[in-house]
Coordinates of C-alpha atoms in Angstrom, one line a residue:
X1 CA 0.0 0.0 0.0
X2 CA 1.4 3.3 -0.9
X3 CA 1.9 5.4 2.4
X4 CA -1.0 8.6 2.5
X5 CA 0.7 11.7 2.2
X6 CA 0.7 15.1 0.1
X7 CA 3.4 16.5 -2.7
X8 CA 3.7 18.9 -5.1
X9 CA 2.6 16.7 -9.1
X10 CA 5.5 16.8 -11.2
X11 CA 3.7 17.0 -14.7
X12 CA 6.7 15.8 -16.7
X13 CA 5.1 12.4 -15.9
X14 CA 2.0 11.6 -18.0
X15 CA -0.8 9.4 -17.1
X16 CA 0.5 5.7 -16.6
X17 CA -2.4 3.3 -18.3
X18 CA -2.2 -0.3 -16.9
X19 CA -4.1 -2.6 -18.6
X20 CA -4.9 -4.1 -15.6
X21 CA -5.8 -1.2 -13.3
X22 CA -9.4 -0.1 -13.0
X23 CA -8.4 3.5 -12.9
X24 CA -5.3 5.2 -14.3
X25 CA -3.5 7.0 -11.5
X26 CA -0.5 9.4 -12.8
X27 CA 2.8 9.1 -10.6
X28 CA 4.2 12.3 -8.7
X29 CA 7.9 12.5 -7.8
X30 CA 8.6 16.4 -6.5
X31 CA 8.5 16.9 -2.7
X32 CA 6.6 20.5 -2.2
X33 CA 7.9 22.8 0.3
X34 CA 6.0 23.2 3.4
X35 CA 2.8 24.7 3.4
X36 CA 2.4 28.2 3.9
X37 CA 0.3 31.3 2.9
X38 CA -1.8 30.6 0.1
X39 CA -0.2 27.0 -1.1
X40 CA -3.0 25.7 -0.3
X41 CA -5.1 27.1 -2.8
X42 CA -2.4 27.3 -5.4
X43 CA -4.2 27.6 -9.1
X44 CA -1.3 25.7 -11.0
X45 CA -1.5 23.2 -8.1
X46 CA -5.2 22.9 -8.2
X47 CA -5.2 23.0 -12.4
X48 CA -2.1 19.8 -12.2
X49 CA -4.3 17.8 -9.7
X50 CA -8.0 18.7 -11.0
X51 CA -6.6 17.0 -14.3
X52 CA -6.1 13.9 -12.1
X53 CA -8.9 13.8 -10.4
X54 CA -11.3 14.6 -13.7
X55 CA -9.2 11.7 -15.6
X56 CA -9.5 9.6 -12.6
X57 CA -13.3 10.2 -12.5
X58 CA -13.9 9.6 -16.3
X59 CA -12.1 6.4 -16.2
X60 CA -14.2 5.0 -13.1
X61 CA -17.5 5.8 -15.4
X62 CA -16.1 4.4 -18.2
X63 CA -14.8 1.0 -16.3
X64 CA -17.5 0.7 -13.5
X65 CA -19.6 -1.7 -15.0
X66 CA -17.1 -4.3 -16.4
X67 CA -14.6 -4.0 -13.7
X68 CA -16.5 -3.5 -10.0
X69 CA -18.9 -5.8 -8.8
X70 CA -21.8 -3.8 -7.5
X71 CA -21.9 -4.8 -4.3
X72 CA -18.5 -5.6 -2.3
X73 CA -17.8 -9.0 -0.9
X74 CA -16.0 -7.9 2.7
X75 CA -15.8 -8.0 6.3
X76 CA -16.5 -5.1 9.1
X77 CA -12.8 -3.8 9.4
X78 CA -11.4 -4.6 5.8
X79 CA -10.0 -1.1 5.2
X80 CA -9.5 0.1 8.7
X81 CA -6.3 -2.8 8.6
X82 CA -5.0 -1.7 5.4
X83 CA -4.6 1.7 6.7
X84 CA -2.1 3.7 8.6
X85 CA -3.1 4.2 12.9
X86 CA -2.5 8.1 12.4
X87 CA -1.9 10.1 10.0
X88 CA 1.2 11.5 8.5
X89 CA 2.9 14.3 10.5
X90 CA 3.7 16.2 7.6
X91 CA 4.4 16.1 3.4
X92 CA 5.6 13.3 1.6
X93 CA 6.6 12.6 -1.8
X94 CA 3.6 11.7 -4.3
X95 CA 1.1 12.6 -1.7
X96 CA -1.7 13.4 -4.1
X97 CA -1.2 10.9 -6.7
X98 CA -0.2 7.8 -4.0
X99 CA -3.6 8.7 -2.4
X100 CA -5.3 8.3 -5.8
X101 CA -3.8 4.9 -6.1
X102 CA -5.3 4.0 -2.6
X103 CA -8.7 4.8 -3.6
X104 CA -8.3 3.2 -6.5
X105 CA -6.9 0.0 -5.1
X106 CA -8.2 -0.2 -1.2
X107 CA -11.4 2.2 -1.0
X108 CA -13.3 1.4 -4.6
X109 CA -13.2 -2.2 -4.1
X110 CA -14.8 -1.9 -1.3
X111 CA -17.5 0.3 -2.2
X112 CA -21.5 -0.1 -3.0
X113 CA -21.2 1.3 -6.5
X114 CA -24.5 2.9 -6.7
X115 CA -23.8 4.3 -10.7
X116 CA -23.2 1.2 -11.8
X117 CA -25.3 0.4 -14.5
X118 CA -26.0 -3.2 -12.5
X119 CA -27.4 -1.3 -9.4
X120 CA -31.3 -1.8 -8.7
X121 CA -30.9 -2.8 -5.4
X122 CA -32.1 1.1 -4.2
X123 CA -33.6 4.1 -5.2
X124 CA -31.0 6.1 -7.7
X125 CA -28.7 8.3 -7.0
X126 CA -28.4 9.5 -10.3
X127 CA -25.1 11.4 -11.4
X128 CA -24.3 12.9 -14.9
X129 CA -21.5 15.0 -15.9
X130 CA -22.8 18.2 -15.6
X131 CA -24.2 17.3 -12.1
X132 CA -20.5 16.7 -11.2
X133 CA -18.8 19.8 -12.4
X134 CA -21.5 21.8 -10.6
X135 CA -20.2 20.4 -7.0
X136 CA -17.0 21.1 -8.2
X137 CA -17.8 24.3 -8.7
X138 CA -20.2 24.8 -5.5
X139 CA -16.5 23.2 -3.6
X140 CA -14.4 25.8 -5.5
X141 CA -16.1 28.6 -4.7
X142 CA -17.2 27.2 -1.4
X143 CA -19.8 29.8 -0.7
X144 CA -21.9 29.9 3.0
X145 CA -24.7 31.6 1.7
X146 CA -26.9 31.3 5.0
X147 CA -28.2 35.0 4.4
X148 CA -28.7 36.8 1.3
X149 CA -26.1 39.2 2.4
X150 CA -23.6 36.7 2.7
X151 CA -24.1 35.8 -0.8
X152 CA -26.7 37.7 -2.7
X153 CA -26.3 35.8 -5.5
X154 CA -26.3 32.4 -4.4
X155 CA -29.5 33.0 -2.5
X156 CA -31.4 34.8 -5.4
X157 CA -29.9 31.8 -7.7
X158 CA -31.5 29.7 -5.5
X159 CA -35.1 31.5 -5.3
X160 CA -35.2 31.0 -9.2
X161 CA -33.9 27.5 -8.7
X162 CA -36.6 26.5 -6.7
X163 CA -39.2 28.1 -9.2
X164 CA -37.7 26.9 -11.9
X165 CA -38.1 23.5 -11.0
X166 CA -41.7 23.5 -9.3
X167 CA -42.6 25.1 -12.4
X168 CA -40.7 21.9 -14.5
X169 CA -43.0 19.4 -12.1
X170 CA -46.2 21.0 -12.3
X171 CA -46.6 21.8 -9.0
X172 CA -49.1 24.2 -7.6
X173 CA -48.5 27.6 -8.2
X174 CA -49.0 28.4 -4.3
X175 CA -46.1 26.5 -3.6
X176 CA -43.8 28.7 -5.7
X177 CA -42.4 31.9 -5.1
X178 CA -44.2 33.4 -8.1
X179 CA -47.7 32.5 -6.1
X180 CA -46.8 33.3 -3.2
X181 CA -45.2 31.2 -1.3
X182 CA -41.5 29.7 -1.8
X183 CA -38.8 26.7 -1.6
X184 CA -35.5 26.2 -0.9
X185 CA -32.8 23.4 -1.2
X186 CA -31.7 21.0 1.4
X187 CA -29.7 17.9 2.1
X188 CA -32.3 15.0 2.2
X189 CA -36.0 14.7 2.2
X190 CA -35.1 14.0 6.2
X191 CA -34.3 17.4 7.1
X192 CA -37.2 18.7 5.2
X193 CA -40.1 16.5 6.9
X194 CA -38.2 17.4 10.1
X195 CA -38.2 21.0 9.1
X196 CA -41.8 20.9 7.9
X197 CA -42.6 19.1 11.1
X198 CA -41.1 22.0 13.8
X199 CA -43.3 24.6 11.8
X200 CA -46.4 22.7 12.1
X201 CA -45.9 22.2 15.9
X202 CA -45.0 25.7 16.4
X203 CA -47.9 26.8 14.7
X204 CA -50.4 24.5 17.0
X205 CA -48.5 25.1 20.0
X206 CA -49.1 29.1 19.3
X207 CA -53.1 28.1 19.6
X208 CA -53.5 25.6 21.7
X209 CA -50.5 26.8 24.2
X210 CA -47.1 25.3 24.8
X211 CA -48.4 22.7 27.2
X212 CA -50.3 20.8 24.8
X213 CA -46.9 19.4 23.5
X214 CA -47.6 15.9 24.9
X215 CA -50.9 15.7 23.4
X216 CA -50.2 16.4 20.0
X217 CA -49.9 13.6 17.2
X218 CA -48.0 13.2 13.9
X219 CA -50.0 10.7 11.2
X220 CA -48.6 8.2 8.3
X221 CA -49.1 4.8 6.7
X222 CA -47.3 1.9 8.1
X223 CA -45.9 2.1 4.3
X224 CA -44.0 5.8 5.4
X225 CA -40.1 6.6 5.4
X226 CA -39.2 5.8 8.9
X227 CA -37.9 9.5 8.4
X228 CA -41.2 10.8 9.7
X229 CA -40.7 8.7 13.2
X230 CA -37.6 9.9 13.6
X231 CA -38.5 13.1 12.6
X232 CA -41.4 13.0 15.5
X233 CA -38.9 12.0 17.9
X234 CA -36.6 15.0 17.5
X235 CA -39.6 17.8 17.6
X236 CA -40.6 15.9 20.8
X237 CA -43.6 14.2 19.7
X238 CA -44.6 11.7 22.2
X239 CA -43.6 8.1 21.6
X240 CA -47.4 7.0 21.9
X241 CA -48.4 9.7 20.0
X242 CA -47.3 8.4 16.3
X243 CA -50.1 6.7 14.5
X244 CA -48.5 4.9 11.6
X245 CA -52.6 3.5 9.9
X246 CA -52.6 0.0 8.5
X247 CA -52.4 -0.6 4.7
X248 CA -53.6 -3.4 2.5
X249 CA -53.0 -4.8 -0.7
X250 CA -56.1 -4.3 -2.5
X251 CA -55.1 -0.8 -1.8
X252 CA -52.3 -0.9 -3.4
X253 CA -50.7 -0.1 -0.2
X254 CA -52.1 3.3 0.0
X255 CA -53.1 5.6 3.1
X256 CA -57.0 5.1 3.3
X257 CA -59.0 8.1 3.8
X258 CA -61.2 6.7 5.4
X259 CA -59.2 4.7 8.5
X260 CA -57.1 7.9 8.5
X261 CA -60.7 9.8 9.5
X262 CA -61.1 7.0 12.2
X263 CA -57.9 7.3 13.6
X264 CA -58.0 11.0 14.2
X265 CA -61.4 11.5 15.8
X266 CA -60.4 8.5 18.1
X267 CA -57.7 11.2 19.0
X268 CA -60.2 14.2 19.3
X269 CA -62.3 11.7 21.6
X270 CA -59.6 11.2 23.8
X271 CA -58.7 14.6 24.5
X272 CA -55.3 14.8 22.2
X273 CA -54.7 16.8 19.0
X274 CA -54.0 16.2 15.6
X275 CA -50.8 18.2 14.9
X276 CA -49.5 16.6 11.0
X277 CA -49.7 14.6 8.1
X278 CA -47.2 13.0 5.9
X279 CA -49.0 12.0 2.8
X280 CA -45.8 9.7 0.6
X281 CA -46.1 9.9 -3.3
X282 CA -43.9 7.1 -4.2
X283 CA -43.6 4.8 -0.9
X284 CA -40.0 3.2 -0.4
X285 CA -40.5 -0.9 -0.5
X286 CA -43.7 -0.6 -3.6
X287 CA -43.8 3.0 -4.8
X288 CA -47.6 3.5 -3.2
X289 CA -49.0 6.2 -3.6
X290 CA -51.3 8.0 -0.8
X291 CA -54.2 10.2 -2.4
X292 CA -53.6 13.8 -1.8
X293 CA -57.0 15.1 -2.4
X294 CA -59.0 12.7 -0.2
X295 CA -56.6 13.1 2.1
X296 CA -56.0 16.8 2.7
X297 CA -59.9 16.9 3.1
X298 CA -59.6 14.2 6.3
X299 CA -56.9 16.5 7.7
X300 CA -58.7 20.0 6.9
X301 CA -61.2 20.1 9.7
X302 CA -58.5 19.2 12.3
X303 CA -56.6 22.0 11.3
X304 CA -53.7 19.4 10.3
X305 CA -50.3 20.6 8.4
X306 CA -49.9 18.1 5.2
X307 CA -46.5 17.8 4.2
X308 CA -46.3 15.5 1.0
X309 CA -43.0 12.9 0.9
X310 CA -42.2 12.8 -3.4
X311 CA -38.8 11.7 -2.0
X312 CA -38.1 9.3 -5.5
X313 CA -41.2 9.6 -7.6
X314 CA -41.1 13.9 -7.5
X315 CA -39.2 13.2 -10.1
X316 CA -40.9 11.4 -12.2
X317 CA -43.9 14.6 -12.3
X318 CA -41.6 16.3 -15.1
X319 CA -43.8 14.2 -17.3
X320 CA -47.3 15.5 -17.7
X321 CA -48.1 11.3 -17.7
X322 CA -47.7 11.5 -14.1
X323 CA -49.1 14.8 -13.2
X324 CA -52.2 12.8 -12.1
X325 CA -50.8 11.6 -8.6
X326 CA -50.8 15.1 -7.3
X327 CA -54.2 15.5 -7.9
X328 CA -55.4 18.0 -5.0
X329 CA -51.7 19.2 -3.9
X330 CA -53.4 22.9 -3.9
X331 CA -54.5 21.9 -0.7
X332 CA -51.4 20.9 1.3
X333 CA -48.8 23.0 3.1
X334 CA -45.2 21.7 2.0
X335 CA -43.7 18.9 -0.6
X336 CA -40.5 18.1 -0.8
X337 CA -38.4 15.9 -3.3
X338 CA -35.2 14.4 -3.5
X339 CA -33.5 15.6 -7.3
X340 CA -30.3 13.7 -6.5
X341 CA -32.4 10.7 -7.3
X342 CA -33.6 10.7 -10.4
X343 CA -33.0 14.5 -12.1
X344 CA -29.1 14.2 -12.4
X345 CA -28.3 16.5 -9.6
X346 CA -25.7 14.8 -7.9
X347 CA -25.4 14.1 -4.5
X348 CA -27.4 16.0 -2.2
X349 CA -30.3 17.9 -3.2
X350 CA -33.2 18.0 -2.0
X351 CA -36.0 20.9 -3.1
X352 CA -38.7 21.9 -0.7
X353 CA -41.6 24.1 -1.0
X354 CA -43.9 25.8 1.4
X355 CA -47.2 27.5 0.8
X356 CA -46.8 29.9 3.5
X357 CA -42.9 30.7 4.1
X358 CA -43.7 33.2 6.9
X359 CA -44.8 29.8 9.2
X360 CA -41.0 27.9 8.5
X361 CA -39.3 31.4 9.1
X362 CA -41.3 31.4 12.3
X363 CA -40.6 28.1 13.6
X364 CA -36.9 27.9 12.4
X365 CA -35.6 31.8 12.8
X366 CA -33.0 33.1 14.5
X367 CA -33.0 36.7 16.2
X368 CA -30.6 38.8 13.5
X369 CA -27.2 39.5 15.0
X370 CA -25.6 42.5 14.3
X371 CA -22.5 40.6 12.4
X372 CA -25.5 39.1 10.1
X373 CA -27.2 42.5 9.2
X374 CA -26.2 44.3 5.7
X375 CA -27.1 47.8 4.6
X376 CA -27.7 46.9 1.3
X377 CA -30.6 44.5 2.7
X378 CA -32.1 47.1 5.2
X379 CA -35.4 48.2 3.6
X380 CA -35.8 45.1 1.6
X381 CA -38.0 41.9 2.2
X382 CA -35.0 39.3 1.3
X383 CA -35.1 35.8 1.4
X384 CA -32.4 34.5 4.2
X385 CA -32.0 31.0 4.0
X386 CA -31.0 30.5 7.5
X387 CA -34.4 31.1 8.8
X388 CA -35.8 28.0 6.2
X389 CA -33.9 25.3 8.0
X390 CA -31.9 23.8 11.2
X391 CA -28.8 24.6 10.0
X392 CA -27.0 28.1 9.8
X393 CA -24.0 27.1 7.6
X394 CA -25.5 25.8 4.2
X395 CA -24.2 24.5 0.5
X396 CA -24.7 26.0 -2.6
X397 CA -26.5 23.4 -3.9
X398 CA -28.2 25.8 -6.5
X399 CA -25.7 26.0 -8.8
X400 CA -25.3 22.4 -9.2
X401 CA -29.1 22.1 -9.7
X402 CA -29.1 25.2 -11.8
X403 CA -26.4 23.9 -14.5
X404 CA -28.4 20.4 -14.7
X405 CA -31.5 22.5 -15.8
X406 CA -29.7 24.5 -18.5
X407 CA -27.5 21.9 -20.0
X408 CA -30.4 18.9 -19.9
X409 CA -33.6 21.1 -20.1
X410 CA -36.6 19.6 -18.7
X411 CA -37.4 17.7 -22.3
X412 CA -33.9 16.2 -21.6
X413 CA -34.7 15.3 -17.8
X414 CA -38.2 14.1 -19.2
X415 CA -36.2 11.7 -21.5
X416 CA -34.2 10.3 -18.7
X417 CA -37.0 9.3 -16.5
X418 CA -39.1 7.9 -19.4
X419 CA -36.4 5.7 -20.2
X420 CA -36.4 4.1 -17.0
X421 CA -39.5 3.9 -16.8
X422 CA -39.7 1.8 -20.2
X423 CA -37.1 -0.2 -18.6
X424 CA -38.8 -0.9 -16.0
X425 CA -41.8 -1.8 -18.1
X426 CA -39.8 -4.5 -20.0
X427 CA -38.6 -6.1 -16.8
X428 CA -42.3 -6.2 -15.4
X429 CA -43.0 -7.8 -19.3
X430 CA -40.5 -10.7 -18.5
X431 CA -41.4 -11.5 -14.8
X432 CA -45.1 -11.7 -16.2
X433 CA -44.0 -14.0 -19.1
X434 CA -42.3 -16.3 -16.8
X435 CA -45.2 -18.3 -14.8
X436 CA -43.1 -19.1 -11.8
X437 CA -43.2 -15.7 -11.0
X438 CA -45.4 -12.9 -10.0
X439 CA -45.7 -9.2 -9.9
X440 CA -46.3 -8.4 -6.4
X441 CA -47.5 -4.7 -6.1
X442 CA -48.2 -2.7 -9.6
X443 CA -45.8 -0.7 -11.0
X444 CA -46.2 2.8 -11.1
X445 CA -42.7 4.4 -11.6
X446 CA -39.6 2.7 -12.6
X447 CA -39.8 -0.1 -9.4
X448 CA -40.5 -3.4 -9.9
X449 CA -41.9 -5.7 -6.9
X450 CA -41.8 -9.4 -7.4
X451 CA -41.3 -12.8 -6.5
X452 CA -40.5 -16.5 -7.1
X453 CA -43.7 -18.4 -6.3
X454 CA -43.2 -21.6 -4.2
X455 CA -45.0 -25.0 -5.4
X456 CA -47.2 -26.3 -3.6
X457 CA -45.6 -29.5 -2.8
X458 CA -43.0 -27.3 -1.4
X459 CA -45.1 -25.7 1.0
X460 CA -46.7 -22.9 -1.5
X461 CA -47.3 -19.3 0.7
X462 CA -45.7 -21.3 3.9
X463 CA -42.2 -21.3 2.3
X464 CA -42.3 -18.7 -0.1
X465 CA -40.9 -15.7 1.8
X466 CA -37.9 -18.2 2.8
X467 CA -36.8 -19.1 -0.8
X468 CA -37.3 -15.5 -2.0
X469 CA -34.4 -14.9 1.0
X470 CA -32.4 -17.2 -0.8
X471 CA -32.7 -16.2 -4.5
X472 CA -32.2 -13.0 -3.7
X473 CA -28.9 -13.9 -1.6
X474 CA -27.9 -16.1 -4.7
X475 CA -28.4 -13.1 -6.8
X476 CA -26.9 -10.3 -5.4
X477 CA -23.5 -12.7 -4.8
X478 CA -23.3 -13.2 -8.3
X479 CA -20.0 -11.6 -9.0
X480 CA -21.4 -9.5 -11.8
X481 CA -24.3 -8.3 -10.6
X482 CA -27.2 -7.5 -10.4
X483 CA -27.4 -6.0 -7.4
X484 CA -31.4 -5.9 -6.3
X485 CA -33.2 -5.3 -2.4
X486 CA -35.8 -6.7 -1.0
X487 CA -39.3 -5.5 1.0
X488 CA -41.4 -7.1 3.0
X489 CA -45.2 -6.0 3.0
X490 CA -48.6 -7.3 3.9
X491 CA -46.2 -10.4 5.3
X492 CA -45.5 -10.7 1.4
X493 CA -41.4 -11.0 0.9
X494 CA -40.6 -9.6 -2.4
X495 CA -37.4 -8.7 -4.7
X496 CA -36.8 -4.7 -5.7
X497 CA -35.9 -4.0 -9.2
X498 CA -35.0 -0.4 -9.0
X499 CA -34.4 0.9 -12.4
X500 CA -32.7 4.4 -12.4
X501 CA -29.1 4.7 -12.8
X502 CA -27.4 7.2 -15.3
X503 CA -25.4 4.3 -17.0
X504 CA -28.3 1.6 -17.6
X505 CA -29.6 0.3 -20.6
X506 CA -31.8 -2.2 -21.9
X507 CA -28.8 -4.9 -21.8
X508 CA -28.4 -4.7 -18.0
X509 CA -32.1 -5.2 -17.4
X510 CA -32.2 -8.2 -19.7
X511 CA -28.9 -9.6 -18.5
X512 CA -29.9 -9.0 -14.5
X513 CA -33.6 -11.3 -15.9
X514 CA -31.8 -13.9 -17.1
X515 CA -29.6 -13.5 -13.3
X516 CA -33.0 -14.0 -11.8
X517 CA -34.2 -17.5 -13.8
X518 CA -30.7 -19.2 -13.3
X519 CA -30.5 -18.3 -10.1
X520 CA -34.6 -19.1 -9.2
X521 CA -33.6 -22.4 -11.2
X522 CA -31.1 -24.0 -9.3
X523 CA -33.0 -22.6 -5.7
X524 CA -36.0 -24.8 -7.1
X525 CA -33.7 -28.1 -7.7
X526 CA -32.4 -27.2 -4.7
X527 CA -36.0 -27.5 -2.9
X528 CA -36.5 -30.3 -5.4
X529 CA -33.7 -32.4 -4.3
X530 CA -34.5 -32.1 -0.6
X531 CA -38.0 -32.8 -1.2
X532 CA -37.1 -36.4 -2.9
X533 CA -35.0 -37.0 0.3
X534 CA -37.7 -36.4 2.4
X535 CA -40.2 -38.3 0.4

């Protein structure tokens, strides 16, 4: 293992290409001198090892499917023993590029690699180029725009962002700036049912009184991000107080309107109050989707903040097809959605919207300190970020999401999701063709739920969830991939076929099919075998 360690690149040598090496790594030989005043952010220096890094990054792209198995096969501590104890006291020769080579050769193989074109285990995490280059430039310029005055332009960027993109996914015009109210770009869908959360409670707490904390109550299907729980948790929401309403199958696994009337006038009846409501578009293990109209009239009496969770499929509402599953989203109060999964933004990026602003500002403000104020602001109703979310210092995530909109357009982004979604299609095509199969849930996005039906004389329904376990362990240890999850619903274990990453085409979905028969093939002489013993 090359020792970790920083140097000056000597560019006299070029890039080294190894036939056997996953990813070129050039060689450095010049020891910098120490570093002082602005070495650190040396432009020659930063053009020499950008190059690296850019060819290093290309490289992985073009190799990740052939070379990389999806998903590592190691052990808890793998890397940790490869690894220097501490690390180095100061400069070494060939810092930069040596390090290179360790990612290359110790961290890589040892990585999920979740843009590999074999890699349905999940929901995306889609990258594309452009996506990229905008965190490098967000990194480069390294902005804190937490205020508009600490960046004007990075938070006005962002305002048109945030429009920009609504606008792209049909959403109502009350949630956007341009009707009123406004979004703004976060990490994960997490922080922004957690932030959405703090502003309902506030809000109730202001009219029922602070003491009412213990008796208000957060609402979901048992089909809900476990974000929500934990979301509950951390704006004090009593334990008991989290109603998570059954779903069933010939519901498609949806939030009934009707048992989510029930459950909160049991709550009025016993004295408690309905606080919030986290209606999913797009559930994690089936992609169910909760009805937005019939359910923002259930919560309207109650005075109940609805916060929609379009984590994955918000995506997929670029395309008028799927406008339909919003049906009635004039009525709720925030949406969020994750574009890092399926729009091309990178790594994180997550847009959400408010229909009144004034209510997050309230609940998540901070009094203005003096070293925050700006002339230039005084006067003007600006937008200052800090006041949308928990956390004062923030990324510029605008300009990443900014440059994927220009350089794609939405007809491009519309493109990318419908291709999936074809994919997707064609997979559902060959598990219905095959007859030892079944699709478990419908498919409504680009997710496919199914499983290996289990012969009777094999026990039928009684042993089915058990060999599902085992197809999909035989599956995912194939050394090529795929690389699928599973879920477990209405007692029902099923396989994930996630279709959504940059790098996939049709031969990947065909070739991870043909995975699944060998492999639900020799499970079934398997079972076949030990039944003749037993017999």
């Amino acid at each position: 293992m090359a020792p970790p360690s920083h140097c000056h690149v000597d560019t006299s040598n070029g890039v080294h290409h190894n036939g056997g090496d996953a990813v070129p790594v050039e060689t450095e030989t010049t020891v910098p001198p120490p570093l002082q005043g602005s070495r650190q952010l040396d432009a020659e220096e930063f053009r020499r090892q950008g190059h690296q890094v850019v060819d290093f990054i290309a490289d992985y792209y073009a190799r990740m499917g052939d070379y990389y198995p999806v998903h590592p096969s190691v052990t808890p501590g793998f890397l940790r023993r490869q690894l220097p104890a501490e690390a180095p006291a100061r400069p070494e020769p060939g810092a930069f590029a040596a390090a290179l080579r360790d990612v290359r050769d110790l961290v890589l193989p040892g990585m999920t690699h979740w843009q590999s074109p074999r890699h349905f285990a999940h929901f995306p995490a889609s990258s594309s180029t452009v996506g990229a280059l905008g965190e490098a430039l967000t990194a480069g310029i390294n902005a804190v725009p937490f205020t508009w005055a600490a960046s004007p332009a990075a938070t006005e960027l962002e305002m048109v962002v945030v429009d920009w993109l609504g606008k792209a996914l049909h959403l109502p015009e009350g949630l956007l700036f341009r009707g009123g109210g406004g979004g703004t770009l976060l990490g994960t869908s997490c922080e922004a049912i957690l932030c959405a959360l703090v502003a309902a409670r506030e809000q109730k707490l202001a009219e029922t009184g602070s003491r009412r904390i213990g008796d208000l109550v957060v609402y979901c299907s048992d089909q809900t991000h476990f974000a929500v729980r934990k979301a509950a948790r951390i704006a004090g929401i009593h334990r008991d107080n989290f109603r998570e309403v059954a779903t069933h199958r010939e519901d498609m696994f949806a939030l009934s309107p009707t048992e989510l009337r029930a459950a909160m006038q049991a709550d009025v009846d016993a004295g408690l109050v309905p606080l919030f409501l986290c209606v999913t578009i797009g559930t994690t293990q089936t992609t169910a989707v909760d009805p937005v109209r019939e359910l923002c009239a259930v919560a309207a009496p109650h005075g109940v903040w609805v916060h929609v969770d379009a984590a994955y499929a918000g995506s997929a509402l670029v395309c008028p097809e799927f406008r339909h599953v919003t049906g009635g989203a004039e009525a709720v109060d925030s949406f969020s959605m994750n574009a890092h999964k399926w729009l091309l933004a990178n790594n994180d990026c997550c847009a959400l919207w408010a229909r009144a602003p004034s209510r997050l500002t309230a609940a998540l403000g901070t009094e203005q300190e003096y070293i925050l104020k700006d002339a230039a602001a005084e006067g003007h109703d600006v937008v200052d970020y800090k006041d949308w979310s928990m956390t004062l210092t923030r990324r510029f995530r605008a300009l990443k999401l900014w440059l994927v909109l220009r350089c794609y357009g939405v007809e491009g982004l519309r493109a990318h999701v419908r291709a999936h979604v074809r994919m997707a299609a064609s997979f559902e095509g060959m598990v219905r063709a095959d007859a030892r199969f079944e699709v478990v849930a419908p498919r409504q996005f680009a997710l496919v739920c199914f499983r290996l039906r289990s012969p009777e004389k094999f026990g039928g329904e009684k042993t089915a969830n058990e060999l599902n376990r085992r197809l999909l362990e035989e599956v995912n240890g194939t050394s090529s991939g795929p690389y699928m999850s599973s879920a477990k619903v209405g007692g029902v274990y099923m396989l994930r076929c996630a279709i959504g990453s940059t790098l996939t085409e049709e031969r990947h979905v065909s070739d991870a099919w043909k995975v699944v028969q060998d492999r639900a093939a020799s499970q079934l002489r398997k079972m076949e075998i030990m039944y003749s013993v037993l017999a």
